[in-house]
Coordinates of C-alpha atoms in Angstrom, one line a residue:
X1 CA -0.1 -12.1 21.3
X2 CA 3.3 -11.5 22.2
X3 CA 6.0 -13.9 20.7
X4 CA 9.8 -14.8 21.0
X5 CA 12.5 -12.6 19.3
X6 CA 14.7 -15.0 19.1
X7 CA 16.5 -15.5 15.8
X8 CA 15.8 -18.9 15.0
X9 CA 16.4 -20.5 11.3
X10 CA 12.8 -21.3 10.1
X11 CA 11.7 -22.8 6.2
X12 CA 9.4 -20.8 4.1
X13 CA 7.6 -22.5 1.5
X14 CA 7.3 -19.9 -1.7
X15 CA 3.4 -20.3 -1.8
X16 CA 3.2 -17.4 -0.1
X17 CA 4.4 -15.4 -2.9
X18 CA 1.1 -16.4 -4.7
X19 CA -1.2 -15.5 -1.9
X20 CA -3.9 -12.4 -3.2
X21 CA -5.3 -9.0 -1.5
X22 CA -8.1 -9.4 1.5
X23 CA -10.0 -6.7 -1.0
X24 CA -11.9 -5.1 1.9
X25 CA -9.9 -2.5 2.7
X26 CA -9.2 0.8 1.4
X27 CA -6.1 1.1 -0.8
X28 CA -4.5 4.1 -1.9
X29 CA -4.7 4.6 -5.7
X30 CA -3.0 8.5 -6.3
X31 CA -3.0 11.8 -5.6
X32 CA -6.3 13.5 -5.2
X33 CA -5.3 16.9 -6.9
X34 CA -3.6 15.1 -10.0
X35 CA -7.5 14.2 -11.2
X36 CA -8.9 17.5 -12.4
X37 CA -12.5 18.2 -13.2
X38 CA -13.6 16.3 -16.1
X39 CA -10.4 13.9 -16.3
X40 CA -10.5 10.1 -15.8
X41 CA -7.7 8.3 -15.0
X42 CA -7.0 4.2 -15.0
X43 CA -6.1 2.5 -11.6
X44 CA -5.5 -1.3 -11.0
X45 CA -5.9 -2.7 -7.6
X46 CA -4.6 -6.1 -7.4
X47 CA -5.6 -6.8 -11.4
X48 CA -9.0 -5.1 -11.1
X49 CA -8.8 -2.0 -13.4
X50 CA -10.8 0.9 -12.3
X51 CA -11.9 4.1 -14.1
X52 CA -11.4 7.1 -11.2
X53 CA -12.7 10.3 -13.0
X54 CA -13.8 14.1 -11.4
X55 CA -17.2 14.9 -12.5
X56 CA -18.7 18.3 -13.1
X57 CA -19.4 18.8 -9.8
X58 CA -15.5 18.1 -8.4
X59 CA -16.9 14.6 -6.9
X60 CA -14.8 11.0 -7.7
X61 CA -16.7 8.4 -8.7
X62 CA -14.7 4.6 -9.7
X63 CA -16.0 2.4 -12.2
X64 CA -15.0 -0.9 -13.6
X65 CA -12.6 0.0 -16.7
X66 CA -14.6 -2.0 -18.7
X67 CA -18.0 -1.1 -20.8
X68 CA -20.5 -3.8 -20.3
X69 CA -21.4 -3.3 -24.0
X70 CA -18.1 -4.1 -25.8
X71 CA -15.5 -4.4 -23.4
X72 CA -13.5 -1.4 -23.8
X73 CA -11.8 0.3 -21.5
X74 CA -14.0 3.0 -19.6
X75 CA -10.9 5.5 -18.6
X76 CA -10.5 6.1 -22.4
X77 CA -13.7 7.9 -22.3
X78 CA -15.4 11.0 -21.6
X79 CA -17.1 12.5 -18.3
X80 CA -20.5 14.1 -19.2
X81 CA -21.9 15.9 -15.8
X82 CA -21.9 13.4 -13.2
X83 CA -21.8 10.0 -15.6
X84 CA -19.1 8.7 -17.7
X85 CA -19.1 7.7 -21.6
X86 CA -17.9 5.2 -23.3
X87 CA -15.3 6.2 -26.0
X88 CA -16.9 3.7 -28.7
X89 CA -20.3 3.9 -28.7
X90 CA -21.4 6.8 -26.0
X91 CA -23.4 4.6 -23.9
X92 CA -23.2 6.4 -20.8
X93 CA -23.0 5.6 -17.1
X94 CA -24.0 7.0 -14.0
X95 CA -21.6 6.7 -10.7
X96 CA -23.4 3.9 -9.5
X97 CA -22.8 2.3 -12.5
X98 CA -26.2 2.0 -14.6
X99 CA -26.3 2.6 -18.1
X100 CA -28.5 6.2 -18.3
X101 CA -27.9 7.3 -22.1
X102 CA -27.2 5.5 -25.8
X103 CA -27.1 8.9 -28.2
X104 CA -28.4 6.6 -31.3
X105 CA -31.6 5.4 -29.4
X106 CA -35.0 7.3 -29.5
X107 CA -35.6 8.8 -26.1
X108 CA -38.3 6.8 -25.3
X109 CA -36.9 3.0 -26.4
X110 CA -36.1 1.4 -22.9
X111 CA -32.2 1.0 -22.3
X112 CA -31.0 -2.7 -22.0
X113 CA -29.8 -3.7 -18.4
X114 CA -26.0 -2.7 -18.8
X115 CA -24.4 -2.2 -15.3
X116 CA -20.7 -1.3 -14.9
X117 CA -19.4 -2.1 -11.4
X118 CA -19.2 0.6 -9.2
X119 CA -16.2 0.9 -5.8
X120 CA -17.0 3.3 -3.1
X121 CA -14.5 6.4 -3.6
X122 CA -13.0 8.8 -0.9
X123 CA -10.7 11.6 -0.7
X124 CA -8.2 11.8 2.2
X125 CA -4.6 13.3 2.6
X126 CA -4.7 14.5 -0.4
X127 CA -4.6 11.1 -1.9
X128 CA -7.7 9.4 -3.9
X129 CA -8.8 6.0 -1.6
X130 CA -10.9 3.5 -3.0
X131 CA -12.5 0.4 -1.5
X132 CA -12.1 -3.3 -4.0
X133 CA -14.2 -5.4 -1.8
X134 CA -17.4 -6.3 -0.6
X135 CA -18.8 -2.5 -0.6
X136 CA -21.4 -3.2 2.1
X137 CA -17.9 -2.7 4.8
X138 CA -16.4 0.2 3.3
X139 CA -18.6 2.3 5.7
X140 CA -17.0 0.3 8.8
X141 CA -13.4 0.2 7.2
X142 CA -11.0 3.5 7.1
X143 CA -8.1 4.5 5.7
X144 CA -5.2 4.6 8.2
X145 CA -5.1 7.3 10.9
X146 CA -1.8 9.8 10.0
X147 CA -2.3 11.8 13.3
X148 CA 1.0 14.3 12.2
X149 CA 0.1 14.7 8.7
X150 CA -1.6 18.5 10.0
X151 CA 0.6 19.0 12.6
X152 CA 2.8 22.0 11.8
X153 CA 5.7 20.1 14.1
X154 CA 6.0 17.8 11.3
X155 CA 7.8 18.0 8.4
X156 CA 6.4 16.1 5.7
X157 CA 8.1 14.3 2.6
X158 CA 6.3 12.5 0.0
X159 CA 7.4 9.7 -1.7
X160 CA 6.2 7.4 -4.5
X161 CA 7.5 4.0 -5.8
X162 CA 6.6 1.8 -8.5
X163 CA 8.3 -1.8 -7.5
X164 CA 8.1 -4.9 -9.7
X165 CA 8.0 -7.7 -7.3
X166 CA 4.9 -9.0 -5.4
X167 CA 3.4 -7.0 -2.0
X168 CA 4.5 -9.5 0.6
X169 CA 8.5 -9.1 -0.7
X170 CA 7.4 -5.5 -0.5
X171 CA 6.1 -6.0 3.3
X172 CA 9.0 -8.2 4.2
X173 CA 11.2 -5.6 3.2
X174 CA 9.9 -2.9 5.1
X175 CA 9.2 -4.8 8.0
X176 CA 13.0 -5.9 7.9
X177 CA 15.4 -3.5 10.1
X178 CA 17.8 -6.1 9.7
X179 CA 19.0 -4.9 6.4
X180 CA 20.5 -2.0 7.6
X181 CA 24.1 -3.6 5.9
X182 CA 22.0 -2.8 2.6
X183 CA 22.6 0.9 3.2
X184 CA 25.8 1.4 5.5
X185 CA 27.0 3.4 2.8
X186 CA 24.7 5.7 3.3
X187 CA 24.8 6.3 6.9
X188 CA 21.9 3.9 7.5
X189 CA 21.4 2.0 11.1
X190 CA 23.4 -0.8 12.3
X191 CA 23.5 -3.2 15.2
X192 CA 19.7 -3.7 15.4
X193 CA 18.3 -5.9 18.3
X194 CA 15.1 -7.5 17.9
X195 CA 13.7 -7.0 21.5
X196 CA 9.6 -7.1 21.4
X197 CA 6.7 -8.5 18.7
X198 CA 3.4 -8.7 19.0
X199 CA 1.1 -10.2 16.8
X200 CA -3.0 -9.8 16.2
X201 CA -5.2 -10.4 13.1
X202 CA -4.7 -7.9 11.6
X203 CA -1.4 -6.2 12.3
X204 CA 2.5 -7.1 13.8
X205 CA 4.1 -4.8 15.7
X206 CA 8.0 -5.0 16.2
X207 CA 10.4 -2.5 18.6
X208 CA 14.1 -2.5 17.7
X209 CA 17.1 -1.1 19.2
X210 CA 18.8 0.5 16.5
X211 CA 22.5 2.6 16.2
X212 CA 22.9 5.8 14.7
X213 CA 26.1 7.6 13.4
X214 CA 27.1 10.2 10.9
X215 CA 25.9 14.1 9.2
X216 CA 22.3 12.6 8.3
X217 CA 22.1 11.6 11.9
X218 CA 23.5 15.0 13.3
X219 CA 21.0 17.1 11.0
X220 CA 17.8 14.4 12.2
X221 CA 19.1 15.5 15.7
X222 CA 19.4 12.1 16.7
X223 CA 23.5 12.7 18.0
X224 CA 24.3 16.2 18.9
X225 CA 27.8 15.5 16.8
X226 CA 28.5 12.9 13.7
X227 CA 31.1 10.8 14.7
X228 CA 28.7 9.7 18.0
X229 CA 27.1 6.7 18.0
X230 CA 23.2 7.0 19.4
X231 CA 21.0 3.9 19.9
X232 CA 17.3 4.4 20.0
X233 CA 14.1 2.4 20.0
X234 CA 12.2 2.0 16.4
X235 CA 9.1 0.5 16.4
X236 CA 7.5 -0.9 13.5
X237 CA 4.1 -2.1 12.3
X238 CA 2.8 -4.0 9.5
X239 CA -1.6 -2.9 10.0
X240 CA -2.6 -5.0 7.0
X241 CA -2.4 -3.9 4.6
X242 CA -0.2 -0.8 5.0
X243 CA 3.0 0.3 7.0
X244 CA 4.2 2.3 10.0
X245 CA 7.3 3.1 11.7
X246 CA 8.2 5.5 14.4
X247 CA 11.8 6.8 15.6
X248 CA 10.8 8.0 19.0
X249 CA 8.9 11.0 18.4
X250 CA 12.2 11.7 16.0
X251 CA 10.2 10.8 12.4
X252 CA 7.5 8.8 11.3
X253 CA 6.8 6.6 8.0
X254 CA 3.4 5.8 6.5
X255 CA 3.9 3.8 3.6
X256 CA 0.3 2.9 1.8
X257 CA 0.8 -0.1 -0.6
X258 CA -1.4 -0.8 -3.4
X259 CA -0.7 -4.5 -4.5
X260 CA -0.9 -3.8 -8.7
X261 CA -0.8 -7.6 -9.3
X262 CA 1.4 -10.8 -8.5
X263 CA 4.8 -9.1 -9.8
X264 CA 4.0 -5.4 -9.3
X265 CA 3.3 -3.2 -6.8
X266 CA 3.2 0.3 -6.1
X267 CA 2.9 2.8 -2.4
X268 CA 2.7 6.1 -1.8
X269 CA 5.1 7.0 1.6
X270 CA 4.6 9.9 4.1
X271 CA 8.1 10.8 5.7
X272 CA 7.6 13.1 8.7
X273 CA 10.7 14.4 10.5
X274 CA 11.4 16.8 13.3
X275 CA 13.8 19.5 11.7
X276 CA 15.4 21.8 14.3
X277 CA 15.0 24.9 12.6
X278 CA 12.6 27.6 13.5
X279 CA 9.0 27.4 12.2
X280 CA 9.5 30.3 9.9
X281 CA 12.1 29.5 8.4
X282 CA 11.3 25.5 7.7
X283 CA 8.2 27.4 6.0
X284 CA 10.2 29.3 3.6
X285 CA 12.3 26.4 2.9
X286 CA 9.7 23.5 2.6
X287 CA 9.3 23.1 -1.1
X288 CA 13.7 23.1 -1.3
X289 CA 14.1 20.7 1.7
X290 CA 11.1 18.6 0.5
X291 CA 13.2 17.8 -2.9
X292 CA 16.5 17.8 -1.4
X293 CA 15.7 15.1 1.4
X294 CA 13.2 13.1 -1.7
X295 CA 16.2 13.2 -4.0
X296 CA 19.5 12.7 -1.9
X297 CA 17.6 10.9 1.0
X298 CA 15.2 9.0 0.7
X299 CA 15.2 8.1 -2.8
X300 CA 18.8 6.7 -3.1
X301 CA 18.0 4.6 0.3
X302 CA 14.7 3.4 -2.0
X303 CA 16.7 2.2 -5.1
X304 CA 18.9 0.5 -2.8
X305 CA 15.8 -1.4 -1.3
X306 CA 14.1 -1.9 -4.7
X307 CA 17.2 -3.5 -6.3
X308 CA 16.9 -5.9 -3.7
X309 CA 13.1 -6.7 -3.6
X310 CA 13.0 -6.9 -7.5
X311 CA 16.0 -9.1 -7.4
X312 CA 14.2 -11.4 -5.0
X313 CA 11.5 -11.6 -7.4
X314 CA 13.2 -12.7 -10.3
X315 CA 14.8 -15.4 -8.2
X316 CA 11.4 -16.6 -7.0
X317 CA 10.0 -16.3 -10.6
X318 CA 13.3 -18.4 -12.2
X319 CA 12.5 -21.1 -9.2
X320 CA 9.3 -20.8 -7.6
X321 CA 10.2 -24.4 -5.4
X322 CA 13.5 -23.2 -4.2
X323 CA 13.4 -23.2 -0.7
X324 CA 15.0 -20.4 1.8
X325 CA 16.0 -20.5 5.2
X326 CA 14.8 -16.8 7.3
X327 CA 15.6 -16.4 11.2
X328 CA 13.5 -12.7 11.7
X329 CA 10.4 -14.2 13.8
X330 CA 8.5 -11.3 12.8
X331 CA 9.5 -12.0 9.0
X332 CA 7.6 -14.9 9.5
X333 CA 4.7 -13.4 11.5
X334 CA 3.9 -10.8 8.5
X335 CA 4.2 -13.7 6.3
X336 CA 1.2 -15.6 8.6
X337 CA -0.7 -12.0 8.3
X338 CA -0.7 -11.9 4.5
X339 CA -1.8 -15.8 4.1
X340 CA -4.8 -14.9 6.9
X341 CA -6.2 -11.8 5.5
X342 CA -6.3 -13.8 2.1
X343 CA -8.0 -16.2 3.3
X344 CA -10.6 -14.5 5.0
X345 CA -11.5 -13.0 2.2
X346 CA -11.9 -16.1 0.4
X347 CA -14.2 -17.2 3.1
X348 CA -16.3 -13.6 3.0
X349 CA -16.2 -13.9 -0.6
X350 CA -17.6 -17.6 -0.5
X351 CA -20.4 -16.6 1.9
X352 CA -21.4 -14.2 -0.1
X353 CA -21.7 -16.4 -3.1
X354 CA -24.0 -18.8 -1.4
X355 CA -26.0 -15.6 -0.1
X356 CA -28.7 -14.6 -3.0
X357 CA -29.3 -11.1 -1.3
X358 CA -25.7 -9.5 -1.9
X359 CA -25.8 -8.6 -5.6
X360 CA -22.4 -8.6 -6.7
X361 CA -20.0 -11.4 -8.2
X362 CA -17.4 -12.7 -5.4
X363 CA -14.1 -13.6 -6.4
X364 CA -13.8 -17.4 -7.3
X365 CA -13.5 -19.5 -4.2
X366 CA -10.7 -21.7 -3.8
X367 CA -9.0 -24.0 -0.9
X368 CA -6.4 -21.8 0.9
X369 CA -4.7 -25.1 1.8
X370 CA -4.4 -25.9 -1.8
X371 CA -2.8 -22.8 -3.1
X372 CA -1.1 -20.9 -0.2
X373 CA -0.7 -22.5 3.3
X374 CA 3.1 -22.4 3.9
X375 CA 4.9 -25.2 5.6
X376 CA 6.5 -23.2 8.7
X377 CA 8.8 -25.6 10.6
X378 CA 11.6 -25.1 13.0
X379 CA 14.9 -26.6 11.8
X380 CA 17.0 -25.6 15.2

């Protein structure tokens, strides 16, 4: 559905910054070739913690970071073939989650019905992906398509960030091009005209007209000299519950957020960028380039970002009923998208509840209209 861009002063009720995670989709959790054979490591996806460990035979498998016998932590334990032990006791679970082992019972005394919840588990660009939800949709649910990420055109930068404010600040932010003022000293954009958004159920879709001036502009080869001024289209798109942007056919952002809880949350971002040097040579100089445009780049535009999301945060936190006043339409939009996907969850997660064939505890139902409907009123 296509909308107005026209900036309009709208109210925001702060609820929103309580809204959860729709769980079924696929978050990404870390780097797949950080989690050796035999090592477990401890994720958290939205205040779940998970136990992601390598078995013998190089395979991930996620359990619930707790042991159905005592409650300890399962990621403080030890991988034995294909299962997982418990540091206390040794009881010992397989990848779907059954308890297969107790070293101080005889061989032969049946084990008691311990089950550890179990999250289906996938490796892709190079990053470990795991599914929260209901797991019966993982198998129609992907994670994102990055169509350049083995494209030798491309030139790819990673980029990590640990940010301690809740997802939709997080999605607001990166959804915002009209914060380019935040980074003027840095040769960031300016003059940005809000000229199309779209919005579905599951993603918003904006296209700016953005200026360009300055050496970082010059070496992106968006102006053939630095004191010229070059406006372009930049599209971006917020496909719940990760991020996209483009810079016509000029670079390209993934950003994959993982929602840690209601005041923390971390992402994992893909930088792609057309370099205009000759293949060889951006081959021998990949691993330099990749840490000077992480270091002097991209990370100093990040702090910049996270100063202001965290500050945000804080604010919200010190005065949850303070009210704000924001005239970005498709601010608002991603805003709508967050409260929506919530709440369809809620609703999957309710039907499941009343449905005594899916054998797994839903997360407790509540009244979306209670907790996180925003009022959204023009004030023109």
């Amino acid at each position: 559905m296509e909308l107005a861009t026209t900036l309009i002063g709208q109210t925001v009720q702060n609820a929103v910054r309580q809204v959860g995670i729709n769980a079924n989709y696929w978050y990404a959790v870390g780097w797949s070739n950080q989690l050796r054979t035999g090592s477990i490591m401890k994720v958290v996806i939205w205040q779940q913690g998970i136990a992601v460990y390598r078995d013998d035979n190089g395979h991930l498998q996620a359990l619930e970071d707790v042991c159905p016998h005592k409650g300890v932590e399962l990621h403080k334990g030890k991988v034995q073939g294909c299962n997982l032990a418990c540091a206390y006791h040794g009881w010992e679970f397989n990848p779907e989650g059954h308890c297969v082992g107790i070293p101080y019972l005889p061989k032969e005394q049946k084990l008691p019905r311990a089950q550890a919840r179990s999250y289906p588990i996938q490796e892709k660009y190079d990053l470990i992906w795991i599914f929260p939800g209901d797991p019966a949709l993982a198998a129609i649910s992907q994670p994102p398509d990055i169509a350049e990420f083995d494209e030798p055109d491309w030139f790819m930068v990673p980029v990590p960030a640990k940010i301690k404010a809740h997802f939709t600040i997080c999605n607001e932010n990166s959804m915002d091009v009209f914060h380019g003022f935040l980074h003027q000293k840095l040769q960031g954009w300016f003059d940005p005209v809000l000229i199309s958004l779209r919005e579905t159920d599951t993603s918003v879709r904006t296209e700016y007209k953005v200026s360009y001036k300055g050496r970082m502009a010059k070496f992106l080869g968006l102006s053939e000299h630095a004191n010229q001024v070059t406006t372009l289209p930049v599209s971006t798109e917020y496909r719940y519950p990760h991020f996209y942007s483009s810079l016509q056919g000029i670079s390209t952002l993934y950003l994959m957020r993982l929602p840690v809880g209601p005041t923390e949350t971390h992402s994992i971002a893909f930088f792609f960028f057309k370099i205009r040097l000759p293949k060889w040579l951006l081959q021998l100089l990949k691993p330099v380039l990749q840490i000077l445009l992480q270091r002097l780049v991209l990370l100093r535009f990040l702090a910049q970002d996270i100063e202001m999301v965290e500050s945000e945060q804080q604010t919200y936190l010190g005065n949850p009923n303070r009210r704000y006043v924001e005239i970005n339409p498709a601010i608002i939009a991603v805003q709508r998208l967050a409260i929506r996907q919530y709440e369809q969850y809620v609703q999957q997660s309710s039907q499941q509840q009343n449905n005594p064939s899916r054998n797994r505890k839903p997360e407790k139902s509540i009244s979306i209209s209670e907790a996180i409907v925003p009022d959204i009123s023009d004030i023109t």
